[in-house]
């Protein structure tokens, strides 16, 4: 189910877009103002936004700026009656993914919607693929939180996974226990507890006794690949 938010203050154009997109199989939502668009996108981010620049309250560019400032990476296709090159450049630099000037044919908008959704999916897949850590016999998949030893899946708790991920992210680097407490548990001071060593012992049991090395007087490190 792919959800598209249409931000357009003119009823006629909005209903034309909603009808067309619904007919093409998308689930649609409509915001008639910039404020409404930000509220809707904030509560439940859509998969794509079609954003009119000429809104009655906030300028579409301001809506876009606030969305990006919130860290929203949703693809945005701008619709506008403005045709100057400056506006196009401003929209793209402001974080828009694509740009269409009115009047436009629905078929052309639909083609761009499909292209942007495909690109966004490919980006997500690349992110997920990049988040696979593999050192020696151990492999961690960040997106699915799964761990494997020589291809065999091993169940790790969330903390165990986070500790393995931290150490494996920089094989050979020595982390002090204080650093690990901060990075994995979020403690900013050493509690004098042996929680790190307890978790290291769990990981040694699950992932192999010699993956994590103790560097006496300094801390712990993931054994670098041979
Ligand atoms: Ca408008």
PDB file of C-alpha atoms and ligand atoms in Angstrom:
ATOM      1  CA  UNK A   1       0.000   0.000   0.000  1.00  0.00           C
ATOM      2  CA  UNK A   2       1.655   3.195  -1.185  1.00  0.00           C
ATOM      3  CA  UNK A   3       0.364   6.403   0.327  1.00  0.00           C
ATOM      4  CA  UNK A   4       0.530   9.773  -1.396  1.00  0.00           C
ATOM      5  CA  UNK A   5      -0.200  13.100   0.255  1.00  0.00           C
ATOM      6  CA  UNK A   6      -1.525  15.797  -2.088  1.00  0.00           C
ATOM      7  CA  UNK A   7      -0.990  19.350  -0.849  1.00  0.00           C
ATOM      8  CA  UNK A   8      -3.079  21.703  -2.973  1.00  0.00           C
ATOM      9  CA  UNK A   9      -5.355  24.566  -2.004  1.00  0.00           C
ATOM     10  CA  UNK A  10      -7.451  24.625  -5.173  1.00  0.00           C
ATOM     11  CA  UNK A  11     -10.321  22.170  -4.871  1.00  0.00           C
ATOM     12  CA  UNK A  12     -10.564  21.577  -8.597  1.00  0.00           C
ATOM     13  CA  UNK A  13      -6.905  20.636  -9.041  1.00  0.00           C
ATOM     14  CA  UNK A  14      -6.872  18.653  -5.798  1.00  0.00           C
ATOM     15  CA  UNK A  15      -9.840  16.514  -6.810  1.00  0.00           C
ATOM     16  CA  UNK A  16      -8.330  15.959 -10.270  1.00  0.00           C
ATOM     17  CA  UNK A  17      -5.097  14.716  -8.619  1.00  0.00           C
ATOM     18  CA  UNK A  18      -6.800  12.610  -5.956  1.00  0.00           C
ATOM     19  CA  UNK A  19      -9.071  10.952  -8.495  1.00  0.00           C
ATOM     20  CA  UNK A  20      -6.188  10.175 -10.832  1.00  0.00           C
ATOM     21  CA  UNK A  21      -3.872   8.845  -8.132  1.00  0.00           C
ATOM     22  CA  UNK A  22      -6.582   6.760  -6.502  1.00  0.00           C
ATOM     23  CA  UNK A  23      -7.449   5.368  -9.943  1.00  0.00           C
ATOM     24  CA  UNK A  24      -3.788   4.405 -10.370  1.00  0.00           C
ATOM     25  CA  UNK A  25      -3.978   2.317  -7.189  1.00  0.00           C
ATOM     26  CA  UNK A  26      -2.489   4.684  -4.596  1.00  0.00           C
ATOM     27  CA  UNK A  27      -3.966   5.484  -1.217  1.00  0.00           C
ATOM     28  CA  UNK A  28      -4.318   9.250  -1.074  1.00  0.00           C
ATOM     29  CA  UNK A  29      -4.684  11.948   1.541  1.00  0.00           C
ATOM     30  CA  UNK A  30      -5.358  15.609   0.928  1.00  0.00           C
ATOM     31  CA  UNK A  31      -4.086  18.692   2.738  1.00  0.00           C
ATOM     32  CA  UNK A  32      -5.578  21.992   1.611  1.00  0.00           C
ATOM     33  CA  UNK A  33      -3.022  24.124   3.468  1.00  0.00           C
ATOM     34  CA  UNK A  34       0.628  24.086   4.423  1.00  0.00           C
ATOM     35  CA  UNK A  35      -0.149  23.761   8.116  1.00  0.00           C
ATOM     36  CA  UNK A  36      -2.401  20.791   7.456  1.00  0.00           C
ATOM     37  CA  UNK A  37       0.282  19.202   5.277  1.00  0.00           C
ATOM     38  CA  UNK A  38       2.890  19.470   8.040  1.00  0.00           C
ATOM     39  CA  UNK A  39       0.454  18.086  10.607  1.00  0.00           C
ATOM     40  CA  UNK A  40      -0.507  15.104   8.422  1.00  0.00           C
ATOM     41  CA  UNK A  41       3.069  14.339   7.350  1.00  0.00           C
ATOM     42  CA  UNK A  42       4.246  14.635  10.949  1.00  0.00           C
ATOM     43  CA  UNK A  43       1.689  12.166  12.308  1.00  0.00           C
ATOM     44  CA  UNK A  44       1.979   9.564   9.606  1.00  0.00           C
ATOM     45  CA  UNK A  45       4.658  10.192   6.960  1.00  0.00           C
ATOM     46  CA  UNK A  46       3.410   9.285   3.464  1.00  0.00           C
ATOM     47  CA  UNK A  47       5.503   7.521   0.804  1.00  0.00           C
ATOM     48  CA  UNK A  48       5.419  10.536  -1.487  1.00  0.00           C
ATOM     49  CA  UNK A  49       4.158  14.124  -1.412  1.00  0.00           C
ATOM     50  CA  UNK A  50       2.800  16.148  -4.334  1.00  0.00           C
ATOM     51  CA  UNK A  51       3.245  19.730  -3.156  1.00  0.00           C
ATOM     52  CA  UNK A  52       1.752  22.867  -4.666  1.00  0.00           C
ATOM     53  CA  UNK A  53       3.960  25.939  -4.184  1.00  0.00           C
ATOM     54  CA  UNK A  54       1.177  28.538  -4.201  1.00  0.00           C
ATOM     55  CA  UNK A  55      -0.660  27.811  -0.946  1.00  0.00           C
ATOM     56  CA  UNK A  56      -2.806  30.290   0.940  1.00  0.00           C
ATOM     57  CA  UNK A  57      -0.984  30.053   4.277  1.00  0.00           C
ATOM     58  CA  UNK A  58       2.619  28.857   4.026  1.00  0.00           C
ATOM     59  CA  UNK A  59       4.555  28.942   0.794  1.00  0.00           C
ATOM     60  CA  UNK A  60       5.136  25.395  -0.501  1.00  0.00           C
ATOM     61  CA  UNK A  61       8.897  25.990  -0.255  1.00  0.00           C
ATOM     62  CA  UNK A  62       8.491  26.721   3.444  1.00  0.00           C
ATOM     63  CA  UNK A  63       6.522  23.493   3.898  1.00  0.00           C
ATOM     64  CA  UNK A  64       9.320  21.635   2.126  1.00  0.00           C
ATOM     65  CA  UNK A  65      11.978  23.327   4.246  1.00  0.00           C
ATOM     66  CA  UNK A  66      10.200  22.355   7.477  1.00  0.00           C
ATOM     67  CA  UNK A  67       9.706  18.760   6.327  1.00  0.00           C
ATOM     68  CA  UNK A  68      13.401  18.417   5.559  1.00  0.00           C
ATOM     69  CA  UNK A  69      14.310  20.143   8.846  1.00  0.00           C
ATOM     70  CA  UNK A  70      12.284  17.437  10.625  1.00  0.00           C
ATOM     71  CA  UNK A  71      14.499  14.874   8.916  1.00  0.00           C
ATOM     72  CA  UNK A  72      11.759  13.638   6.581  1.00  0.00           C
ATOM     73  CA  UNK A  73      13.279  12.055   3.493  1.00  0.00           C
ATOM     74  CA  UNK A  74       9.959  11.380   1.745  1.00  0.00           C
ATOM     75  CA  UNK A  75      10.160  12.140  -2.006  1.00  0.00           C
ATOM     76  CA  UNK A  76       8.490  15.449  -2.868  1.00  0.00           C
ATOM     77  CA  UNK A  77       7.246  16.476  -6.311  1.00  0.00           C
ATOM     78  CA  UNK A  78       6.583  20.201  -6.560  1.00  0.00           C
ATOM     79  CA  UNK A  79       3.674  21.576  -8.594  1.00  0.00           C
ATOM     80  CA  UNK A  80       3.724  25.187  -9.534  1.00  0.00           C
ATOM     81  CA  UNK A  81       2.466  27.813 -11.917  1.00  0.00           C
ATOM     82  CA  UNK A  82       5.852  29.520 -11.639  1.00  0.00           C
ATOM     83  CA  UNK A  83       8.113  28.733 -14.544  1.00  0.00           C
ATOM     84  CA  UNK A  84      11.346  30.598 -13.966  1.00  0.00           C
ATOM     85  CA  UNK A  85      14.614  28.726 -13.843  1.00  0.00           C
ATOM     86  CA  UNK A  86      15.398  30.385 -10.504  1.00  0.00           C
ATOM     87  CA  UNK A  87      12.282  28.821  -8.972  1.00  0.00           C
ATOM     88  CA  UNK A  88      13.150  25.399 -10.343  1.00  0.00           C
ATOM     89  CA  UNK A  89      16.668  25.578  -8.947  1.00  0.00           C
ATOM     90  CA  UNK A  90      15.397  26.889  -5.612  1.00  0.00           C
ATOM     91  CA  UNK A  91      12.919  24.026  -5.353  1.00  0.00           C
ATOM     92  CA  UNK A  92      15.497  21.358  -6.117  1.00  0.00           C
ATOM     93  CA  UNK A  93      18.083  22.901  -3.795  1.00  0.00           C
ATOM     94  CA  UNK A  94      15.394  23.201  -1.147  1.00  0.00           C
ATOM     95  CA  UNK A  95      15.061  19.424  -1.126  1.00  0.00           C
ATOM     96  CA  UNK A  96      12.432  18.734  -3.792  1.00  0.00           C
ATOM     97  CA  UNK A  97      12.984  15.585  -5.827  1.00  0.00           C
ATOM     98  CA  UNK A  98      11.111  16.719  -8.900  1.00  0.00           C
ATOM     99  CA  UNK A  99       9.251  19.673 -10.300  1.00  0.00           C
ATOM    100  CA  UNK A 100       6.246  20.112 -12.622  1.00  0.00           C
ATOM    101  CA  UNK A 101       4.784  23.311 -13.960  1.00  0.00           C
ATOM    102  CA  UNK A 102       1.059  23.822 -14.366  1.00  0.00           C
ATOM    103  CA  UNK A 103      -0.725  23.046 -16.571  1.00  0.00           C
ATOM    104  CA  UNK A 104       0.521  19.461 -16.773  1.00  0.00           C
ATOM    105  CA  UNK A 105      -0.831  16.215 -18.103  1.00  0.00           C
ATOM    106  CA  UNK A 106      -1.766  13.671 -15.464  1.00  0.00           C
ATOM    107  CA  UNK A 107       0.078  10.908 -17.332  1.00  0.00           C
ATOM    108  CA  UNK A 108       3.303  12.855 -16.989  1.00  0.00           C
ATOM    109  CA  UNK A 109       2.801  13.409 -13.271  1.00  0.00           C
ATOM    110  CA  UNK A 110       2.021   9.717 -12.819  1.00  0.00           C
ATOM    111  CA  UNK A 111       5.237   8.742 -14.632  1.00  0.00           C
ATOM    112  CA  UNK A 112       7.226  10.968 -12.275  1.00  0.00           C
ATOM    113  CA  UNK A 113       5.430   9.615  -9.212  1.00  0.00           C
ATOM    114  CA  UNK A 114       6.350   6.070 -10.251  1.00  0.00           C
ATOM    115  CA  UNK A 115       9.958   7.052 -10.956  1.00  0.00           C
ATOM    116  CA  UNK A 116      10.372   8.811  -7.581  1.00  0.00           C
ATOM    117  CA  UNK A 117       8.858   5.899  -5.657  1.00  0.00           C
ATOM    118  CA  UNK A 118      11.171   3.471  -7.461  1.00  0.00           C
ATOM    119  CA  UNK A 119      14.220   5.622  -6.726  1.00  0.00           C
ATOM    120  CA  UNK A 120      13.246   5.912  -3.059  1.00  0.00           C
ATOM    121  CA  UNK A 121      12.847   2.134  -2.795  1.00  0.00           C
ATOM    122  CA  UNK A 122      16.239   1.582  -4.423  1.00  0.00           C
ATOM    123  CA  UNK A 123      17.826   4.048  -1.956  1.00  0.00           C
ATOM    124  CA  UNK A 124      16.300   2.211   0.986  1.00  0.00           C
ATOM    125  CA  UNK A 125      17.529  -1.125  -0.342  1.00  0.00           C
ATOM    126  CA  UNK A 126      21.037   0.313  -0.751  1.00  0.00           C
ATOM    127  CA  UNK A 127      20.938   1.634   2.826  1.00  0.00           C
ATOM    128  CA  UNK A 128      19.906  -1.753   4.109  1.00  0.00           C
ATOM    129  CA  UNK A 129      22.624  -3.499   2.097  1.00  0.00           C
ATOM    130  CA  UNK A 130      25.229  -1.042   3.389  1.00  0.00           C
ATOM    131  CA  UNK A 131      24.254  -1.879   6.940  1.00  0.00           C
ATOM    132  CA  UNK A 132      25.546  -5.431   6.741  1.00  0.00           C
ATOM    133  CA  UNK A 133      28.696  -5.951   8.778  1.00  0.00           C
ATOM    134  CA  UNK A 134      30.789  -8.979   8.074  1.00  0.00           C
ATOM    135  CA  UNK A 135      34.075  -9.784   9.826  1.00  0.00           C
ATOM    136  CA  UNK A 136      35.539 -13.281   9.875  1.00  0.00           C
ATOM    137  CA  UNK A 137      32.756 -15.827  10.401  1.00  0.00           C
ATOM    138  CA  UNK A 138      30.288 -13.322  11.866  1.00  0.00           C
ATOM    139  CA  UNK A 139      27.736 -11.315   9.903  1.00  0.00           C
ATOM    140  CA  UNK A 140      25.274  -8.754  11.249  1.00  0.00           C
ATOM    141  CA  UNK A 141      22.314  -7.332   9.325  1.00  0.00           C
ATOM    142  CA  UNK A 142      21.330  -4.015  10.853  1.00  0.00           C
ATOM    143  CA  UNK A 143      18.036  -3.658   8.983  1.00  0.00           C
ATOM    144  CA  UNK A 144      16.651  -6.971  10.226  1.00  0.00           C
ATOM    145  CA  UNK A 145      18.698  -7.206  13.465  1.00  0.00           C
ATOM    146  CA  UNK A 146      19.835 -10.697  12.540  1.00  0.00           C
ATOM    147  CA  UNK A 147      23.192 -12.245  13.356  1.00  0.00           C
ATOM    148  CA  UNK A 148      24.896 -15.193  11.662  1.00  0.00           C
ATOM    149  CA  UNK A 149      27.968 -17.287  12.415  1.00  0.00           C
ATOM    150  CA  UNK A 150      29.215 -19.097   9.349  1.00  0.00           C
ATOM    151  CA  UNK A 151      25.768 -18.660   7.816  1.00  0.00           C
ATOM    152  CA  UNK A 152      23.941 -20.116  10.804  1.00  0.00           C
ATOM    153  CA  UNK A 153      21.550 -17.691  12.476  1.00  0.00           C
ATOM    154  CA  UNK A 154      22.163 -16.877  16.138  1.00  0.00           C
ATOM    155  CA  UNK A 155      19.617 -15.100  18.341  1.00  0.00           C
ATOM    156  CA  UNK A 156      21.010 -11.983  20.014  1.00  0.00           C
ATOM    157  CA  UNK A 157      19.249  -9.645  22.423  1.00  0.00           C
ATOM    158  CA  UNK A 158      19.065  -5.986  21.435  1.00  0.00           C
ATOM    159  CA  UNK A 159      22.015  -5.077  23.719  1.00  0.00           C
ATOM    160  CA  UNK A 160      24.103  -7.982  22.555  1.00  0.00           C
ATOM    161  CA  UNK A 161      23.448  -6.955  18.976  1.00  0.00           C
ATOM    162  CA  UNK A 162      24.368  -3.327  19.702  1.00  0.00           C
ATOM    163  CA  UNK A 163      27.597  -4.337  21.450  1.00  0.00           C
ATOM    164  CA  UNK A 164      28.616  -6.659  18.605  1.00  0.00           C
ATOM    165  CA  UNK A 165      27.734  -3.952  16.073  1.00  0.00           C
ATOM    166  CA  UNK A 166      29.851  -1.344  17.888  1.00  0.00           C
ATOM    167  CA  UNK A 167      32.916  -3.588  18.121  1.00  0.00           C
ATOM    168  CA  UNK A 168      32.549  -5.069  14.637  1.00  0.00           C
ATOM    169  CA  UNK A 169      32.105  -1.652  13.077  1.00  0.00           C
ATOM    170  CA  UNK A 170      35.807  -1.011  13.734  1.00  0.00           C
ATOM    171  CA  UNK A 171      37.627  -4.310  13.863  1.00  0.00           C
ATOM    172  CA  UNK A 172      40.959  -4.065  15.660  1.00  0.00           C
ATOM    173  CA  UNK A 173      40.127  -0.816  17.443  1.00  0.00           C
ATOM    174  CA  UNK A 174      40.329  -1.034  21.226  1.00  0.00           C
ATOM    175  CA  UNK A 175      37.322   0.352  23.099  1.00  0.00           C
ATOM    176  CA  UNK A 176      37.568   1.038  26.819  1.00  0.00           C
ATOM    177  CA  UNK A 177      34.757  -0.309  28.995  1.00  0.00           C
ATOM    178  CA  UNK A 178      33.696   3.294  29.622  1.00  0.00           C
ATOM    179  CA  UNK A 179      33.399   3.950  25.899  1.00  0.00           C
ATOM    180  CA  UNK A 180      31.294   0.833  25.414  1.00  0.00           C
ATOM    181  CA  UNK A 181      29.041   1.763  28.329  1.00  0.00           C
ATOM    182  CA  UNK A 182      28.488   5.111  26.677  1.00  0.00           C
ATOM    183  CA  UNK A 183      28.041   3.846  23.106  1.00  0.00           C
ATOM    184  CA  UNK A 184      25.911   0.785  23.820  1.00  0.00           C
ATOM    185  CA  UNK A 185      24.140   1.562  27.086  1.00  0.00           C
ATOM    186  CA  UNK A 186      24.089   5.344  26.879  1.00  0.00           C
ATOM    187  CA  UNK A 187      25.764   5.796  30.279  1.00  0.00           C
ATOM    188  CA  UNK A 188      28.042   8.805  30.315  1.00  0.00           C
ATOM    189  CA  UNK A 189      30.026   7.669  33.320  1.00  0.00           C
ATOM    190  CA  UNK A 190      31.505   4.396  34.450  1.00  0.00           C
ATOM    191  CA  UNK A 191      29.135   2.865  36.969  1.00  0.00           C
ATOM    192  CA  UNK A 192      31.855   0.590  38.210  1.00  0.00           C
ATOM    193  CA  UNK A 193      29.725  -2.290  37.034  1.00  0.00           C
ATOM    194  CA  UNK A 194      30.911  -5.277  35.104  1.00  0.00           C
ATOM    195  CA  UNK A 195      27.960  -5.128  32.706  1.00  0.00           C
ATOM    196  CA  UNK A 196      30.287  -4.863  29.692  1.00  0.00           C
ATOM    197  CA  UNK A 197      32.189  -7.995  30.683  1.00  0.00           C
ATOM    198  CA  UNK A 198      28.959  -9.869  31.324  1.00  0.00           C
ATOM    199  CA  UNK A 199      27.721  -9.044  27.808  1.00  0.00           C
ATOM    200  CA  UNK A 200      31.082  -9.821  26.265  1.00  0.00           C
ATOM    201  CA  UNK A 201      30.875 -13.263  27.849  1.00  0.00           C
ATOM    202  CA  UNK A 202      27.381 -13.745  26.329  1.00  0.00           C
ATOM    203  CA  UNK A 203      28.702 -12.759  22.914  1.00  0.00           C
ATOM    204  CA  UNK A 204      31.693 -15.060  23.232  1.00  0.00           C
ATOM    205  CA  UNK A 205      29.316 -17.947  23.922  1.00  0.00           C
ATOM    206  CA  UNK A 206      27.078 -17.097  20.992  1.00  0.00           C
ATOM    207  CA  UNK A 207      29.484 -15.844  18.351  1.00  0.00           C
ATOM    208  CA  UNK A 208      32.669 -17.737  19.175  1.00  0.00           C
ATOM    209  CA  UNK A 209      35.150 -17.498  22.036  1.00  0.00           C
ATOM    210  CA  UNK A 210      37.906 -15.701  20.171  1.00  0.00           C
ATOM    211  CA  UNK A 211      36.045 -12.976  18.220  1.00  0.00           C
ATOM    212  CA  UNK A 212      36.332 -10.441  21.023  1.00  0.00           C
ATOM    213  CA  UNK A 213      39.798  -9.934  22.430  1.00  0.00           C
ATOM    214  CA  UNK A 214      40.648  -8.473  25.823  1.00  0.00           C
ATOM    215  CA  UNK A 215      43.512  -6.016  25.651  1.00  0.00           C
ATOM    216  CA  UNK A 216      44.771  -5.971  29.199  1.00  0.00           C
ATOM    217  CA  UNK A 217      44.763  -2.525  30.772  1.00  0.00           C
ATOM    218  CA  UNK A 218      42.932  -0.947  27.809  1.00  0.00           C
ATOM    219  CA  UNK A 219      39.683  -2.639  26.951  1.00  0.00           C
ATOM    220  CA  UNK A 220      38.192  -4.813  24.284  1.00  0.00           C
ATOM    221  CA  UNK A 221      38.363  -5.123  20.560  1.00  0.00           C
ATOM    222  CA  UNK A 222      36.907  -7.185  17.758  1.00  0.00           C
ATOM    223  CA  UNK A 223      39.543  -9.443  16.367  1.00  0.00           C
ATOM    224  CA  UNK A 224      40.690  -7.935  13.063  1.00  0.00           C
ATOM    225  CA  UNK A 225      40.319 -10.109   9.965  1.00  0.00           C
ATOM    226  CA  UNK A 226      43.440 -12.196   9.270  1.00  0.00           C
TER     227      UNK A 226
HETATM  228 CA1  LIG B   1      -2.342  26.823  -5.349  1.00  0.00          CA
END
